[in-house]
Amino acid sequence: LAQARPLPATRVRARRQTVAAPIAMMRLPPLVWRAWLLATVAATAAASDDLAGEGENATEARLLVEVGEEDLDYPMCGFSKMRLDEDPVRRHCLRQCRIESNGKIRPTFDEWEQYCRETAGLALWDDECEVYLKCTFGCEVWGGNSEAFADMSPEDRYEFLGDARADMYANSITQEQRCVLEKCHAYCVRATLGTCRESQFRQMCLAGNPELYSCDVDCDGALTFRPSTFLTVVTAASLALSLGASAR
């Protein structure tokens, strides 16, 4: 038989302290010991009666206080001092798309887009992030080149995306420019992302009240707007069809 490993000294001391109290009580005179035991039983019974008398609602209220209800206005994935590329738990959380009991969707689209940019330095970057941001860079307002960061290393890609956003919002943008950005983003969400991401964007877009700055963006997807690269492809395809028809 394998020899039993001795317990660490700290565990031995804790076990001795746990057993010491009942043993000390048993060393008392019998009358004192019985009185202590009866008092303990009576106190336990009284506590049980109190719990039964409070009813189901009171018990539920206590559980809510002890467990706590989730604050739906608080970021679903919380806050952390740890960099996102070093925090797999928060990365997993930010990839979710959840409809809450109040009808709101969490995480927000802003949080998801920030997740995309902060994880752009990872070798295994989220595919959704890549296709969406490539689409946005195909818009004239972002430079008109959807392949702007395609051949960059993860480290350079992270720096490029951070610098591009900082340059865009460094100075206060005009209402017209803001509207063009919203139209670009609305189109790319519709063109590259799934239904829940579209709902995330719609929630953010409507909360921005575009009508207040006379912006006619369709928060469900600006179907009349196309990035420059998309226009180039359409033009090239039309030209090819025309040449083919002429050759016949």
mmCIF file of C-alpha atoms in Angstrom:
data_model
loop_
_atom_site.group_PDB
_atom_site.id
_atom_site.type_symbol
_atom_site.label_atom_id
_atom_site.label_comp_id
_atom_site.label_asym_id
_atom_site.label_seq_id
_atom_site.Cartn_x
_atom_site.Cartn_y
_atom_site.Cartn_z
ATOM 1 C CA LEU A 1 0.000 0.000 0.000
ATOM 2 C CA ALA A 2 1.185 3.510 -0.747
ATOM 3 C CA GLN A 3 2.217 5.380 2.358
ATOM 4 C CA ALA A 4 -0.229 8.155 3.290
ATOM 5 C CA ARG A 5 1.174 11.643 2.845
ATOM 6 C CA PRO A 6 1.212 13.712 6.035
ATOM 7 C CA LEU A 7 -1.128 16.711 6.188
ATOM 8 C CA PRO A 8 0.452 20.168 6.039
ATOM 9 C CA ALA A 9 0.977 21.755 9.441
ATOM 10 C CA THR A 10 -1.603 24.494 8.758
ATOM 11 C CA ARG A 11 -4.321 21.935 8.019
ATOM 12 C CA VAL A 12 -3.451 19.947 11.131
ATOM 13 C CA ARG A 13 -3.758 23.065 13.305
ATOM 14 C CA ALA A 14 -7.107 23.994 11.701
ATOM 15 C CA ARG A 15 -8.464 20.485 12.275
ATOM 16 C CA ARG A 16 -7.382 20.546 15.910
ATOM 17 C CA GLN A 17 -9.080 23.903 16.451
ATOM 18 C CA THR A 18 -12.312 22.631 14.863
ATOM 19 C CA VAL A 19 -12.477 19.620 17.166
ATOM 20 C CA ALA A 20 -11.315 21.470 20.260
ATOM 21 C CA ALA A 21 -14.600 23.320 20.994
ATOM 22 C CA PRO A 22 -16.908 20.247 21.305
ATOM 23 C CA ILE A 23 -14.288 18.396 23.339
ATOM 24 C CA ALA A 24 -13.947 21.350 25.711
ATOM 25 C CA MET A 25 -17.731 21.428 26.192
ATOM 26 C CA MET A 26 -17.790 17.700 26.953
ATOM 27 C CA ARG A 27 -15.272 18.251 29.748
ATOM 28 C CA LEU A 28 -17.749 20.539 31.521
ATOM 29 C CA PRO A 29 -19.964 19.170 34.325
ATOM 30 C CA PRO A 30 -22.940 17.132 32.968
ATOM 31 C CA LEU A 31 -25.561 19.704 34.004
ATOM 32 C CA VAL A 32 -23.761 22.526 32.207
ATOM 33 C CA TRP A 33 -23.234 20.364 29.087
ATOM 34 C CA ARG A 34 -26.945 19.432 28.944
ATOM 35 C CA ALA A 35 -28.009 23.049 29.396
ATOM 36 C CA TRP A 36 -25.773 24.148 26.486
ATOM 37 C CA LEU A 37 -27.127 21.377 24.250
ATOM 38 C CA LEU A 38 -30.783 22.223 25.039
ATOM 39 C CA ALA A 39 -30.160 25.931 24.361
ATOM 40 C CA THR A 40 -28.596 25.115 20.983
ATOM 41 C CA VAL A 41 -31.549 22.930 19.960
ATOM 42 C CA ALA A 42 -34.062 25.580 21.057
ATOM 43 C CA ALA A 43 -32.282 28.330 19.112
ATOM 44 C CA THR A 44 -32.216 26.201 15.934
ATOM 45 C CA ALA A 45 -35.940 25.432 16.225
ATOM 46 C CA ALA A 46 -36.796 29.115 16.727
ATOM 47 C CA ALA A 47 -34.821 30.088 13.630
ATOM 48 C CA SER A 48 -36.677 27.469 11.568
ATOM 49 C CA ASP A 49 -40.060 28.786 12.786
ATOM 50 C CA ASP A 50 -39.068 32.328 11.815
ATOM 51 C CA LEU A 51 -38.148 31.219 8.293
ATOM 52 C CA ALA A 52 -41.415 29.308 7.869
ATOM 53 C CA GLY A 53 -43.472 32.278 9.116
ATOM 54 C CA GLU A 54 -41.984 34.756 6.697
ATOM 55 C CA GLY A 55 -43.501 32.990 3.709
ATOM 56 C CA GLU A 56 -42.342 32.337 0.152
ATOM 57 C CA ASN A 57 -42.133 35.997 -0.884
ATOM 58 C CA ALA A 58 -39.865 36.893 1.995
ATOM 59 C CA THR A 59 -37.599 33.957 1.199
ATOM 60 C CA GLU A 60 -37.429 35.025 -2.456
ATOM 61 C CA ALA A 61 -36.647 38.603 -1.435
ATOM 62 C CA ARG A 62 -33.804 37.415 0.775
ATOM 63 C CA LEU A 63 -32.397 35.330 -2.064
ATOM 64 C CA LEU A 64 -32.511 38.330 -4.399
ATOM 65 C CA VAL A 65 -30.640 40.415 -1.867
ATOM 66 C CA GLU A 66 -28.066 37.684 -1.278
ATOM 67 C CA VAL A 67 -27.580 36.652 -4.904
ATOM 68 C CA GLY A 68 -28.280 40.063 -6.472
ATOM 69 C CA GLU A 69 -30.106 41.052 -9.640
ATOM 70 C CA GLU A 70 -28.037 41.902 -12.712
ATOM 71 C CA ASP A 71 -27.864 45.595 -13.536
ATOM 72 C CA LEU A 72 -28.704 45.663 -17.248
ATOM 73 C CA ASP A 73 -27.297 49.186 -17.600
ATOM 74 C CA TYR A 74 -23.884 47.931 -16.500
ATOM 75 C CA PRO A 75 -21.524 46.557 -19.186
ATOM 76 C CA MET A 76 -22.227 42.842 -19.506
ATOM 77 C CA CYS A 77 -18.545 41.929 -19.564
ATOM 78 C CA GLY A 78 -17.570 44.348 -16.796
ATOM 79 C CA PHE A 79 -14.318 46.249 -16.578
ATOM 80 C CA SER A 80 -10.767 45.010 -16.254
ATOM 81 C CA LYS A 81 -7.283 46.479 -15.985
ATOM 82 C CA MET A 82 -5.997 43.520 -17.992
ATOM 83 C CA ARG A 83 -5.370 44.054 -21.703
ATOM 84 C CA LEU A 84 -8.076 42.466 -23.794
ATOM 85 C CA ASP A 85 -5.601 40.429 -25.825
ATOM 86 C CA GLU A 86 -4.468 38.861 -22.529
ATOM 87 C CA ASP A 87 -7.968 38.251 -21.159
ATOM 88 C CA PRO A 88 -9.662 35.252 -22.862
ATOM 89 C CA VAL A 89 -12.667 35.411 -20.527
ATOM 90 C CA ARG A 90 -13.652 38.951 -21.528
ATOM 91 C CA ARG A 91 -12.892 38.214 -25.189
ATOM 92 C CA HIS A 92 -15.332 35.309 -25.074
ATOM 93 C CA CYS A 93 -17.908 37.507 -23.351
ATOM 94 C CA LEU A 94 -17.608 40.324 -25.903
ATOM 95 C CA ARG A 95 -18.191 37.894 -28.766
ATOM 96 C CA GLN A 96 -21.658 37.144 -27.393
ATOM 97 C CA CYS A 97 -24.884 38.774 -28.557
ATOM 98 C CA ARG A 98 -27.659 38.544 -25.977
ATOM 99 C CA ILE A 99 -31.172 40.006 -25.899
ATOM 100 C CA GLU A 100 -31.989 40.996 -22.326
ATOM 101 C CA SER A 101 -35.342 41.002 -20.518
ATOM 102 C CA ASN A 102 -35.656 44.766 -21.118
ATOM 103 C CA GLY A 103 -35.307 44.263 -24.881
ATOM 104 C CA LYS A 104 -31.796 45.709 -25.108
ATOM 105 C CA ILE A 105 -28.930 43.808 -26.684
ATOM 106 C CA ARG A 106 -25.639 43.321 -24.871
ATOM 107 C CA PRO A 107 -22.760 43.722 -25.358
ATOM 108 C CA THR A 108 -23.367 46.927 -27.307
ATOM 109 C CA PHE A 109 -22.082 47.378 -30.850
ATOM 110 C CA ASP A 110 -19.581 49.944 -29.573
ATOM 111 C CA GLU A 111 -18.189 47.358 -27.154
ATOM 112 C CA TRP A 112 -17.954 44.761 -29.906
ATOM 113 C CA GLU A 113 -16.195 47.154 -32.290
ATOM 114 C CA GLN A 114 -13.753 48.123 -29.542
ATOM 115 C CA TYR A 115 -13.113 44.417 -28.963
ATOM 116 C CA CYS A 116 -12.267 44.087 -32.659
ATOM 117 C CA ARG A 117 -9.721 46.876 -32.579
ATOM 118 C CA GLU A 118 -8.121 45.866 -29.289
ATOM 119 C CA THR A 119 -7.620 42.279 -30.437
ATOM 120 C CA ALA A 120 -6.310 43.167 -33.896
ATOM 121 C CA GLY A 121 -2.788 42.339 -32.686
ATOM 122 C CA LEU A 122 -3.649 38.671 -32.179
ATOM 123 C CA ALA A 123 -2.423 36.162 -34.759
ATOM 124 C CA LEU A 124 -5.858 34.491 -34.689
ATOM 125 C CA TRP A 125 -8.063 37.545 -35.150
ATOM 126 C CA ASP A 126 -11.838 37.247 -35.152
ATOM 127 C CA ASP A 127 -13.106 36.677 -38.715
ATOM 128 C CA GLU A 128 -16.163 38.873 -38.147
ATOM 129 C CA CYS A 129 -13.936 41.743 -37.099
ATOM 130 C CA GLU A 130 -11.694 41.370 -40.124
ATOM 131 C CA VAL A 131 -14.415 41.315 -42.784
ATOM 132 C CA TYR A 132 -16.359 44.160 -41.182
ATOM 133 C CA LEU A 133 -13.383 46.487 -40.774
ATOM 134 C CA LYS A 134 -12.105 45.663 -44.261
ATOM 135 C CA CYS A 135 -15.478 46.735 -45.593
ATOM 136 C CA THR A 136 -15.406 50.021 -43.676
ATOM 137 C CA PHE A 137 -11.963 50.856 -45.069
ATOM 138 C CA GLY A 138 -13.425 50.374 -48.520
ATOM 139 C CA CYS A 139 -15.567 53.469 -47.889
ATOM 140 C CA GLU A 140 -14.160 56.755 -49.170
ATOM 141 C CA VAL A 141 -14.490 58.303 -45.729
ATOM 142 C CA TRP A 142 -12.013 55.709 -44.362
ATOM 143 C CA GLY A 143 -9.623 55.948 -47.318
ATOM 144 C CA GLY A 144 -11.323 53.847 -50.003
ATOM 145 C CA ASN A 145 -8.995 50.838 -49.713
ATOM 146 C CA SER A 146 -10.489 47.684 -48.236
ATOM 147 C CA GLU A 147 -7.080 45.961 -48.431
ATOM 148 C CA ALA A 148 -5.350 48.696 -46.418
ATOM 149 C CA PHE A 149 -4.211 46.311 -43.648
ATOM 150 C CA ALA A 150 -4.505 42.977 -45.478
ATOM 151 C CA ASP A 151 -0.761 42.293 -45.722
ATOM 152 C CA MET A 152 0.246 43.742 -42.348
ATOM 153 C CA SER A 153 1.598 41.754 -39.430
ATOM 154 C CA PRO A 154 -0.758 41.513 -36.433
ATOM 155 C CA GLU A 155 1.304 44.114 -34.549
ATOM 156 C CA ASP A 156 1.255 46.572 -37.476
ATOM 157 C CA ARG A 157 -2.451 45.945 -38.032
ATOM 158 C CA TYR A 158 -3.187 46.818 -34.411
ATOM 159 C CA GLU A 159 -1.227 50.059 -34.669
ATOM 160 C CA PHE A 160 -2.771 50.952 -38.030
ATOM 161 C CA LEU A 161 -6.357 50.518 -36.842
ATOM 162 C CA GLY A 162 -5.696 52.467 -33.662
ATOM 163 C CA ASP A 163 -4.038 55.327 -35.520
ATOM 164 C CA ALA A 164 -6.736 55.450 -38.188
ATOM 165 C CA ARG A 165 -9.494 55.773 -35.614
ATOM 166 C CA ALA A 166 -7.536 58.354 -33.605
ATOM 167 C CA ASP A 167 -6.962 60.437 -36.745
ATOM 168 C CA MET A 168 -10.634 60.221 -37.719
ATOM 169 C CA TYR A 169 -11.916 61.442 -34.371
ATOM 170 C CA ALA A 170 -8.967 63.615 -33.299
ATOM 171 C CA ASN A 171 -10.815 66.782 -34.230
ATOM 172 C CA SER A 172 -14.543 67.256 -33.923
ATOM 173 C CA ILE A 173 -16.157 65.871 -37.059
ATOM 174 C CA THR A 174 -18.876 67.740 -38.884
ATOM 175 C CA GLN A 175 -22.464 66.541 -38.938
ATOM 176 C CA GLU A 176 -22.103 65.727 -42.632
ATOM 177 C CA GLN A 177 -19.015 63.602 -42.004
ATOM 178 C CA ARG A 178 -20.713 61.854 -39.106
ATOM 179 C CA CYS A 179 -23.627 60.986 -41.348
ATOM 180 C CA VAL A 180 -21.319 59.584 -44.032
ATOM 181 C CA LEU A 181 -19.571 57.445 -41.390
ATOM 182 C CA GLU A 182 -22.900 56.116 -40.129
ATOM 183 C CA LYS A 183 -23.973 55.219 -43.669
ATOM 184 C CA CYS A 184 -20.698 53.411 -44.283
ATOM 185 C CA HIS A 185 -20.986 51.464 -41.050
ATOM 186 C CA ALA A 186 -24.655 50.664 -41.641
ATOM 187 C CA TYR A 187 -23.890 49.238 -45.077
ATOM 188 C CA CYS A 188 -20.940 47.153 -43.852
ATOM 189 C CA VAL A 189 -22.911 45.725 -40.958
ATOM 190 C CA ARG A 190 -25.645 44.664 -43.379
ATOM 191 C CA ALA A 191 -23.151 43.328 -45.941
ATOM 192 C CA THR A 192 -20.797 41.373 -43.692
ATOM 193 C CA LEU A 193 -22.387 40.539 -40.312
ATOM 194 C CA GLY A 194 -25.183 38.357 -39.017
ATOM 195 C CA THR A 195 -28.616 39.256 -37.740
ATOM 196 C CA CYS A 196 -27.704 39.811 -34.104
ATOM 197 C CA ARG A 197 -24.831 42.145 -34.978
ATOM 198 C CA GLU A 198 -27.259 44.038 -37.214
ATOM 199 C CA SER A 199 -29.575 44.381 -34.224
ATOM 200 C CA GLN A 200 -26.672 45.603 -32.082
ATOM 201 C CA PHE A 201 -25.870 48.261 -34.674
ATOM 202 C CA ARG A 202 -29.520 49.262 -35.093
ATOM 203 C CA GLN A 203 -29.800 49.823 -31.342
ATOM 204 C CA MET A 204 -26.707 52.047 -31.348
ATOM 205 C CA CYS A 205 -27.707 53.874 -34.531
ATOM 206 C CA LEU A 206 -31.200 54.748 -33.304
ATOM 207 C CA ALA A 207 -29.844 55.824 -29.914
ATOM 208 C CA GLY A 208 -27.676 58.354 -31.776
ATOM 209 C CA ASN A 209 -30.810 60.129 -33.093
ATOM 210 C CA PRO A 210 -29.505 60.713 -36.655
ATOM 211 C CA GLU A 211 -32.578 62.782 -37.512
ATOM 212 C CA LEU A 212 -31.348 65.448 -35.090
ATOM 213 C CA TYR A 213 -28.400 66.193 -37.382
ATOM 214 C CA SER A 214 -30.428 65.724 -40.589
ATOM 215 C CA CYS A 215 -28.901 62.353 -41.447
ATOM 216 C CA ASP A 216 -30.976 60.028 -43.607
ATOM 217 C CA VAL A 217 -29.042 56.888 -42.671
ATOM 218 C CA ASP A 218 -31.114 53.722 -42.634
ATOM 219 C CA CYS A 219 -30.230 52.189 -39.274
ATOM 220 C CA ASP A 220 -31.384 48.805 -40.599
ATOM 221 C CA GLY A 221 -28.838 49.005 -43.420
ATOM 222 C CA ALA A 222 -28.108 51.863 -45.833
ATOM 223 C CA LEU A 223 -28.932 49.921 -48.965
ATOM 224 C CA THR A 224 -28.490 52.891 -51.290
ATOM 225 C CA PHE A 225 -24.916 53.467 -50.102
ATOM 226 C CA ARG A 226 -21.959 51.463 -51.395
ATOM 227 C CA PRO A 227 -18.248 51.616 -50.583
ATOM 228 C CA SER A 228 -15.964 52.715 -53.398
ATOM 229 C CA THR A 229 -14.575 49.220 -53.874
ATOM 230 C CA PHE A 230 -18.081 47.863 -54.383
ATOM 231 C CA LEU A 231 -18.750 50.533 -57.013
ATOM 232 C CA THR A 232 -15.503 49.612 -58.737
ATOM 233 C CA VAL A 233 -16.502 45.953 -58.902
ATOM 234 C CA VAL A 234 -19.975 46.794 -60.237
ATOM 235 C CA THR A 235 -18.518 49.126 -62.853
ATOM 236 C CA ALA A 236 -15.983 46.530 -63.961
ATOM 237 C CA ALA A 237 -18.648 43.847 -64.171
ATOM 238 C CA SER A 238 -20.938 46.095 -66.226
ATOM 239 C CA LEU A 239 -18.073 46.958 -68.569
ATOM 240 C CA ALA A 240 -17.246 43.293 -69.027
ATOM 241 C CA LEU A 241 -20.845 42.474 -69.858
ATOM 242 C CA SER A 242 -20.987 45.338 -72.384
ATOM 243 C CA LEU A 243 -17.795 44.198 -74.101
ATOM 244 C CA GLY A 244 -19.067 40.648 -74.186
ATOM 245 C CA ALA A 245 -22.327 41.753 -75.778
ATOM 246 C CA SER A 246 -20.451 43.857 -78.360
ATOM 247 C CA ALA A 247 -18.180 40.950 -79.277
ATOM 248 C CA ARG A 248 -21.249 38.911 -80.167
#
